[in-house]
PDB file of C-alpha atoms in Angstrom:
ATOM      1  CA  MET A  22      82.579  76.207  78.750  1.00  0.00           C
ATOM      2  CA  LYS A  23      83.909  78.796  81.364  1.00  0.00           C
ATOM      3  CA  HIS A  24      84.544  77.362  84.970  1.00  0.00           C
ATOM      4  CA  VAL A  25      84.037  79.653  88.076  1.00  0.00           C
ATOM      5  CA  SER A  26      83.291  79.481  91.772  1.00  0.00           C
ATOM      6  CA  LEU A  27      79.693  79.825  92.888  1.00  0.00           C
ATOM      7  CA  PRO A  28      80.491  83.661  94.181  1.00  0.00           C
ATOM      8  CA  ASP A  29      82.047  84.646  90.864  1.00  0.00           C
ATOM      9  CA  PHE A  30      79.111  83.729  88.766  1.00  0.00           C
ATOM     10  CA  LEU A  31      76.617  85.490  91.091  1.00  0.00           C
ATOM     11  CA  ASP A  32      79.176  88.498  90.350  1.00  0.00           C
ATOM     12  CA  ILE A  33      79.154  87.736  86.627  1.00  0.00           C
ATOM     13  CA  ILE A  34      75.049  87.606  86.506  1.00  0.00           C
ATOM     14  CA  GLU A  35      75.176  90.735  88.959  1.00  0.00           C
ATOM     15  CA  TYR A  36      72.843  88.891  91.518  1.00  0.00           C
ATOM     16  CA  ASP A  37      73.139  90.599  94.920  1.00  0.00           C
ATOM     17  CA  PHE A  38      73.145  87.795  97.166  1.00  0.00           C
ATOM     18  CA  ASP A  39      72.168  88.477 100.619  1.00  0.00           C
ATOM     19  CA  THR A  40      73.938  86.207 102.871  1.00  0.00           C
ATOM     20  CA  GLU A  41      71.657  86.571 105.388  1.00  0.00           C
ATOM     21  CA  THR A  42      69.212  84.059 103.778  1.00  0.00           C
ATOM     22  CA  LEU A  43      71.990  81.345 104.477  1.00  0.00           C
ATOM     23  CA  LYS A  44      70.152  80.330 107.530  1.00  0.00           C
ATOM     24  CA  ASP A  45      67.045  79.790 105.259  1.00  0.00           C
ATOM     25  CA  TYR A  46      68.783  77.493 102.803  1.00  0.00           C
ATOM     26  CA  LYS A  47      70.147  75.623 105.767  1.00  0.00           C
ATOM     27  CA  ALA A  48      66.972  75.078 107.286  1.00  0.00           C
ATOM     28  CA  ILE A  49      65.345  73.912 104.139  1.00  0.00           C
ATOM     29  CA  GLY A  50      68.384  71.678 103.367  1.00  0.00           C
ATOM     30  CA  ASP A  51      68.534  70.188 107.161  1.00  0.00           C
ATOM     31  CA  LYS A  52      64.879  68.937 106.456  1.00  0.00           C
ATOM     32  CA  THR A  53      65.311  67.513 102.970  1.00  0.00           C
ATOM     33  CA  ALA A  54      68.763  67.023 101.916  1.00  0.00           C
ATOM     34  CA  ILE A  55      70.888  66.473 104.780  1.00  0.00           C
ATOM     35  CA  ARG A  56      73.238  63.418 104.133  1.00  0.00           C
ATOM     36  CA  GLU A  57      75.054  60.775 106.562  1.00  0.00           C
ATOM     37  CA  MET A  58      78.282  59.013 106.352  1.00  0.00           C
ATOM     38  CA  LYS A  59      79.663  56.686 109.102  1.00  0.00           C
ATOM     39  CA  GLY A  60      76.569  57.907 111.286  1.00  0.00           C
ATOM     40  CA  LYS A  61      77.986  61.668 110.959  1.00  0.00           C
ATOM     41  CA  LYS A  62      75.372  64.031 109.120  1.00  0.00           C
ATOM     42  CA  TYR A  63      76.660  66.745 106.889  1.00  0.00           C
ATOM     43  CA  ARG A  64      75.480  69.092 104.283  1.00  0.00           C
ATOM     44  CA  ARG A  65      76.210  67.882 100.744  1.00  0.00           C
ATOM     45  CA  ASN A  66      76.275  70.987  98.208  1.00  0.00           C
ATOM     46  CA  TYR A  67      73.364  72.994  99.915  1.00  0.00           C
ATOM     47  CA  GLU A  68      74.590  75.541  97.293  1.00  0.00           C
ATOM     48  CA  ARG A  69      72.589  74.137  94.525  1.00  0.00           C
ATOM     49  CA  GLY A  70      69.922  75.540  96.101  1.00  0.00           C
ATOM     50  CA  ILE A  71      71.171  79.070  96.220  1.00  0.00           C
ATOM     51  CA  LEU A  72      72.234  79.094  92.425  1.00  0.00           C
ATOM     52  CA  MET A  73      68.962  77.720  91.432  1.00  0.00           C
ATOM     53  CA  SER A  74      67.077  80.254  93.530  1.00  0.00           C
ATOM     54  CA  ALA A  75      69.642  83.473  92.284  1.00  0.00           C
ATOM     55  CA  LEU A  76      68.839  82.158  88.422  1.00  0.00           C
ATOM     56  CA  ALA A  77      64.911  82.085  89.019  1.00  0.00           C
ATOM     57  CA  VAL A  78      65.320  85.531  90.579  1.00  0.00           C
ATOM     58  CA  LYS A  79      67.744  87.457  88.452  1.00  0.00           C
ATOM     59  CA  PHE A  80      66.136  86.218  85.172  1.00  0.00           C
ATOM     60  CA  GLU A  81      62.498  86.199  86.399  1.00  0.00           C
ATOM     61  CA  ARG A  82      62.097  82.721  85.737  1.00  0.00           C
ATOM     62  CA  LYS A  83      58.376  81.547  85.679  1.00  0.00           C
ATOM     63  CA  ARG A  84      57.978  77.833  85.014  1.00  0.00           C
ATOM     64  CA  LEU A  85      60.663  74.972  85.997  1.00  0.00           C
ATOM     65  CA  LEU A  86      60.690  71.676  85.027  1.00  0.00           C
ATOM     66  CA  GLU A  87      63.014  69.735  87.489  1.00  0.00           C
ATOM     67  CA  ILE A  88      64.166  66.129  86.620  1.00  0.00           C
ATOM     68  CA  GLY A  89      65.231  64.314  90.075  1.00  0.00           C
ATOM     69  CA  THR A  90      63.102  65.403  92.460  1.00  0.00           C
ATOM     70  CA  GLY A  91      65.168  63.554  95.659  1.00  0.00           C
ATOM     71  CA  ARG A  92      63.626  64.821  98.829  1.00  0.00           C
ATOM     72  CA  GLY A  93      62.891  68.322  97.217  1.00  0.00           C
ATOM     73  CA  TYR A  94      65.414  70.599  98.246  1.00  0.00           C
ATOM     74  CA  VAL A  95      65.959  72.633  95.002  1.00  0.00           C
ATOM     75  CA  ALA A  96      62.114  72.598  94.387  1.00  0.00           C
ATOM     76  CA  ALA A  97      61.619  73.997  97.926  1.00  0.00           C
ATOM     77  CA  CYS A  98      64.322  76.841  97.771  1.00  0.00           C
ATOM     78  CA  VAL A  99      63.429  78.002  94.155  1.00  0.00           C
ATOM     79  CA  GLU A 100      59.727  77.863  95.520  1.00  0.00           C
ATOM     80  CA  GLN A 101      60.405  79.933  98.730  1.00  0.00           C
ATOM     81  CA  MET A 102      63.188  82.359  97.492  1.00  0.00           C
ATOM     82  CA  SER A 103      61.685  83.217  94.140  1.00  0.00           C
ATOM     83  CA  ASP A 104      58.588  84.350  92.126  1.00  0.00           C
ATOM     84  CA  VAL A 105      58.022  81.308  90.159  1.00  0.00           C
ATOM     85  CA  ASP A 106      54.588  80.630  89.340  1.00  0.00           C
ATOM     86  CA  HIS A 107      54.915  76.535  88.769  1.00  0.00           C
ATOM     87  CA  ILE A 108      57.186  73.865  89.212  1.00  0.00           C
ATOM     88  CA  ALA A 109      56.966  70.503  87.748  1.00  0.00           C
ATOM     89  CA  THR A 110      59.440  67.754  89.148  1.00  0.00           C
ATOM     90  CA  VAL A 111      59.632  64.334  88.087  1.00  0.00           C
ATOM     91  CA  ASP A 112      60.802  61.411  89.803  1.00  0.00           C
ATOM     92  CA  ARG A 113      60.921  57.440  89.217  1.00  0.00           C
ATOM     93  CA  SER A 114      60.610  56.888  93.050  1.00  0.00           C
ATOM     94  CA  SER A 115      59.948  60.156  95.219  1.00  0.00           C
ATOM     95  CA  SER A 116      56.636  61.420  95.014  1.00  0.00           C
ATOM     96  CA  GLU A 117      54.531  62.427  98.203  1.00  0.00           C
ATOM     97  CA  ASP A 118      57.605  61.811 100.587  1.00  0.00           C
ATOM     98  CA  ALA A 119      59.013  65.112  99.025  1.00  0.00           C
ATOM     99  CA  ARG A 120      55.934  66.971  99.497  1.00  0.00           C
ATOM    100  CA  LYS A 121      55.926  66.109 102.956  1.00  0.00           C
ATOM    101  CA  LEU A 122      59.134  67.013 103.564  1.00  0.00           C
ATOM    102  CA  ILE A 123      58.732  70.507 101.763  1.00  0.00           C
ATOM    103  CA  LYS A 124      55.504  71.311 103.896  1.00  0.00           C
ATOM    104  CA  GLN A 125      57.747  70.591 107.024  1.00  0.00           C
ATOM    105  CA  CYS A 126      59.902  73.509 106.228  1.00  0.00           C
ATOM    106  CA  GLY A 127      56.647  75.425 106.341  1.00  0.00           C
ATOM    107  CA  ILE A 128      56.561  76.097 102.340  1.00  0.00           C
ATOM    108  CA  ASP A 129      53.479  76.357 100.609  1.00  0.00           C
ATOM    109  CA  THR A 130      53.315  73.415  97.953  1.00  0.00           C
ATOM    110  CA  SER A 131      50.216  74.341  95.900  1.00  0.00           C
ATOM    111  CA  ASN A 132      52.700  75.369  93.106  1.00  0.00           C
ATOM    112  CA  ILE A 133      54.555  72.725  92.993  1.00  0.00           C
ATOM    113  CA  GLU A 134      53.309  69.492  90.592  1.00  0.00           C
ATOM    114  CA  ILE A 135      55.161  66.102  91.525  1.00  0.00           C
ATOM    115  CA  ILE A 136      55.151  63.580  89.081  1.00  0.00           C
ATOM    116  CA  LYS A 137      56.221  60.028  89.611  1.00  0.00           C
ATOM    117  CA  CYS A 138      57.697  58.731  86.699  1.00  0.00           C
ATOM    118  CA  ASN A 139      60.529  57.289  84.743  1.00  0.00           C
ATOM    119  CA  ALA A 140      61.792  61.083  83.007  1.00  0.00           C
ATOM    120  CA  ASN A 141      63.526  58.960  80.174  1.00  0.00           C
ATOM    121  CA  LYS A 142      59.862  57.580  79.118  1.00  0.00           C
ATOM    122  CA  MET A 143      58.377  60.871  79.288  1.00  0.00           C
ATOM    123  CA  LYS A 144      57.315  62.783  76.038  1.00  0.00           C
ATOM    124  CA  PRO A 145      56.462  66.556  75.724  1.00  0.00           C
ATOM    125  CA  SER A 146      52.891  65.862  75.422  1.00  0.00           C
ATOM    126  CA  ASP A 147      52.790  64.521  79.156  1.00  0.00           C
ATOM    127  CA  PHE A 148      53.195  67.961  80.346  1.00  0.00           C
ATOM    128  CA  ALA A 149      50.887  70.983  79.959  1.00  0.00           C
ATOM    129  CA  GLY A 150      52.865  73.997  78.778  1.00  0.00           C
ATOM    130  CA  ARG A 151      56.324  74.851  78.068  1.00  0.00           C
ATOM    131  CA  PHE A 152      59.047  76.037  80.645  1.00  0.00           C
ATOM    132  CA  ASP A 153      61.630  78.607  80.582  1.00  0.00           C
ATOM    133  CA  PHE A 154      63.855  77.057  83.547  1.00  0.00           C
ATOM    134  CA  PHE A 155      65.433  73.354  83.844  1.00  0.00           C
ATOM    135  CA  PHE A 156      67.219  71.425  85.796  1.00  0.00           C
ATOM    136  CA  ILE A 157      68.117  68.076  84.922  1.00  0.00           C
ATOM    137  CA  ASP A 158      69.475  65.860  88.159  1.00  0.00           C
ATOM    138  CA  GLY A 159      67.977  62.634  87.341  1.00  0.00           C
ATOM    139  CA  GLN A 160      69.653  59.244  86.674  1.00  0.00           C
ATOM    140  CA  HIS A 161      73.178  59.728  86.914  1.00  0.00           C
ATOM    141  CA  ASP A 162      74.380  57.996  83.591  1.00  0.00           C
ATOM    142  CA  GLY A 163      75.238  59.989  80.050  1.00  0.00           C
ATOM    143  CA  PRO A 164      72.331  58.515  77.784  1.00  0.00           C
ATOM    144  CA  SER A 165      69.773  59.398  80.488  1.00  0.00           C
ATOM    145  CA  VAL A 166      71.160  63.293  80.722  1.00  0.00           C
ATOM    146  CA  GLN A 167      70.822  63.033  76.916  1.00  0.00           C
ATOM    147  CA  ALA A 168      67.354  62.279  76.852  1.00  0.00           C
ATOM    148  CA  ASN A 169      66.220  64.338  79.807  1.00  0.00           C
ATOM    149  CA  TYR A 170      67.945  67.272  77.760  1.00  0.00           C
ATOM    150  CA  ALA A 171      66.290  66.264  74.558  1.00  0.00           C
ATOM    151  CA  LEU A 172      62.675  66.445  76.502  1.00  0.00           C
ATOM    152  CA  CYS A 173      63.781  69.762  77.829  1.00  0.00           C
ATOM    153  CA  GLN A 174      64.907  71.416  74.302  1.00  0.00           C
ATOM    154  CA  ALA A 175      61.326  70.225  73.004  1.00  0.00           C
ATOM    155  CA  LEU A 176      59.348  72.129  76.192  1.00  0.00           C
ATOM    156  CA  ALA A 177      61.549  74.798  76.134  1.00  0.00           C
ATOM    157  CA  GLU A 178      60.549  78.766  75.774  1.00  0.00           C
ATOM    158  CA  PRO A 179      62.818  80.934  73.883  1.00  0.00           C
ATOM    159  CA  LYS A 180      65.931  82.136  76.008  1.00  0.00           C
ATOM    160  CA  SER A 181      65.701  79.456  78.437  1.00  0.00           C
ATOM    161  CA  ILE A 182      68.151  78.158  81.149  1.00  0.00           C
ATOM    162  CA  VAL A 183      69.160  74.909  81.365  1.00  0.00           C
ATOM    163  CA  VAL A 184      71.302  73.408  84.600  1.00  0.00           C
ATOM    164  CA  PHE A 185      72.966  70.163  84.665  1.00  0.00           C
ATOM    165  CA  ASP A 186      73.667  68.524  88.021  1.00  0.00           C
ATOM    166  CA  ASP A 187      76.810  66.150  88.462  1.00  0.00           C
ATOM    167  CA  TYR A 188      79.394  67.390  86.038  1.00  0.00           C
ATOM    168  CA  ARG A 189      82.206  65.461  87.776  1.00  0.00           C
ATOM    169  CA  ASN A 190      84.659  62.589  87.608  1.00  0.00           C
ATOM    170  CA  LYS A 191      82.325  60.283  89.405  1.00  0.00           C
ATOM    171  CA  PHE A 192      79.807  60.694  86.587  1.00  0.00           C
ATOM    172  CA  SER A 193      82.302  60.280  84.027  1.00  0.00           C
ATOM    173  CA  SER A 194      79.599  59.371  81.111  1.00  0.00           C
ATOM    174  CA  ILE A 195      77.528  62.495  82.257  1.00  0.00           C
ATOM    175  CA  LYS A 196      80.930  64.690  81.816  1.00  0.00           C
ATOM    176  CA  LYS A 197      81.185  63.241  78.376  1.00  0.00           C
ATOM    177  CA  VAL A 198      77.722  63.593  76.928  1.00  0.00           C
ATOM    178  CA  ILE A 199      77.898  67.182  78.096  1.00  0.00           C
ATOM    179  CA  ASP A 200      81.133  67.570  76.433  1.00  0.00           C
ATOM    180  CA  LYS A 201      79.949  66.501  73.234  1.00  0.00           C
ATOM    181  CA  MET A 202      77.054  68.883  73.460  1.00  0.00           C
ATOM    182  CA  ARG A 203      79.296  71.502  72.773  1.00  0.00           C
ATOM    183  CA  LEU A 204      77.034  73.946  74.646  1.00  0.00           C
ATOM    184  CA  ARG A 205      77.260  77.651  73.951  1.00  0.00           C
ATOM    185  CA  ASN A 206      77.187  80.460  76.520  1.00  0.00           C
ATOM    186  CA  ALA A 207      77.790  77.853  79.467  1.00  0.00           C
ATOM    187  CA  TYR A 208      79.686  77.841  82.813  1.00  0.00           C
ATOM    188  CA  LEU A 209      80.688  75.210  85.033  1.00  0.00           C
ATOM    189  CA  VAL A 210      79.823  76.626  88.461  1.00  0.00           C
ATOM    190  CA  HIS A 211      81.917  74.945  91.559  1.00  0.00           C
ATOM    191  CA  THR A 212      78.992  74.858  94.216  1.00  0.00           C
ATOM    192  CA  ASP A 213      80.466  73.169  97.255  1.00  0.00           C
ATOM    193  CA  GLY A 214      81.949  74.902 100.236  1.00  0.00           C
ATOM    194  CA  TRP A 215      82.033  78.525  99.158  1.00  0.00           C
ATOM    195  CA  TYR A 216      78.844  79.704 101.212  1.00  0.00           C
ATOM    196  CA  ILE A 217      77.773  76.870 103.437  1.00  0.00           C
ATOM    197  CA  GLU A 218      80.544  74.253 104.513  1.00  0.00           C
ATOM    198  CA  ASN A 219      80.562  70.906 103.835  1.00  0.00           C
ATOM    199  CA  VAL A 220      82.580  69.002 106.264  1.00  0.00           C
ATOM    200  CA  CYS A 221      82.555  65.756 104.507  1.00  0.00           C
ATOM    201  CA  ILE A 222      83.796  67.044 101.180  1.00  0.00           C
ATOM    202  CA  LYS A 223      87.007  65.215 100.808  1.00  0.00           C
ATOM    203  CA  GLN A 224      85.498  61.684 102.310  1.00  0.00           C
ATOM    204  CA  ALA A 225      82.398  61.782 100.004  1.00  0.00           C
ATOM    205  CA  LYS A 226      84.671  62.076  97.192  1.00  0.00           C
ATOM    206  CA  ASP A 227      81.932  64.150  95.102  1.00  0.00           C
ATOM    207  CA  ALA A 228      84.186  67.205  93.908  1.00  0.00           C
ATOM    208  CA  ASP A 229      86.829  66.496  91.413  1.00  0.00           C
ATOM    209  CA  TYR A 230      89.537  68.801  93.153  1.00  0.00           C
ATOM    210  CA  VAL A 231      88.894  69.835  96.879  1.00  0.00           C
ATOM    211  CA  LYS A 232      91.222  73.367  98.118  1.00  0.00           C
ATOM    212  CA  ASN A 233      90.603  74.436 101.802  1.00  0.00           C
ATOM    213  CA  GLY A 234      87.078  72.533 101.893  1.00  0.00           C
ATOM    214  CA  ARG A 235      85.830  73.949  98.663  1.00  0.00           C
ATOM    215  CA  GLU A 236      85.006  72.211  95.229  1.00  0.00           C
ATOM    216  CA  HIS A 237      87.041  72.969  92.496  1.00  0.00           C
ATOM    217  CA  GLY A 238      87.084  71.526  88.880  1.00  0.00           C
ATOM    218  CA  SER A 239      83.774  69.873  89.104  1.00  0.00           C
ATOM    219  CA  GLY A 240      80.030  71.185  89.952  1.00  0.00           C
ATOM    220  CA  MET A 241      76.876  72.303  87.899  1.00  0.00           C
ATOM    221  CA  VAL A 242      76.796  73.409  84.576  1.00  0.00           C
ATOM    222  CA  VAL A 243      74.621  76.510  83.485  1.00  0.00           C
ATOM    223  CA  CYS A 244      73.514  76.929  79.665  1.00  0.00           C
ATOM    224  CA  PHE A 245      71.966  80.008  78.654  1.00  0.00           C
ATOM    225  CA  GLU A 246      69.792  78.618  75.499  1.00  0.00           C
ATOM    226  CA  ASP A 247      69.274  81.008  72.257  1.00  0.00           C
TER     227      ASP A 247
END
């Protein structure tokens, strides 16, 4: 697995990132993804939205399955910044709250199907159709990631793209499971602090290694499937 920064990865896939859109990612994130620590709000890895949107645009993805809706940040970014036809996003707790937050960003949610369910218990037959794009960010443990990936494989179109979040020491079981998969044509993309500052990156202890306010050694795994 190749280790690269987000800017280097965007160069590798030859995606011309318009930094003028940073204000849009920040606006969406400040509605749907803002964090708080000791009474101070901070932006935690808004760059995952940049990565997912870049992949959707560059590789003309049409159907995204997201496992782990959270407050809807990734779904909102991909819907706003790309031409996807359909987003199915699954979360065992988030549902209409995420839809409300996305709507507050001024984003049309008619293409977004929000499913309240434990993804670990879902079967391919629970979905209408297949997908060419996947984001795995559900329960933060190895067995869940393994189950989620098996579900994605069963629903995948040829040459699909799978992105795993939270490849970091904080979730060591996720790292172990992904390493055992021996994914081909995969990149570990460091996605925190390169374009959008995260002022609490050290204090939050999410990144494996921080240098000059930027994540190194951990991040998101992008896998280009055969």
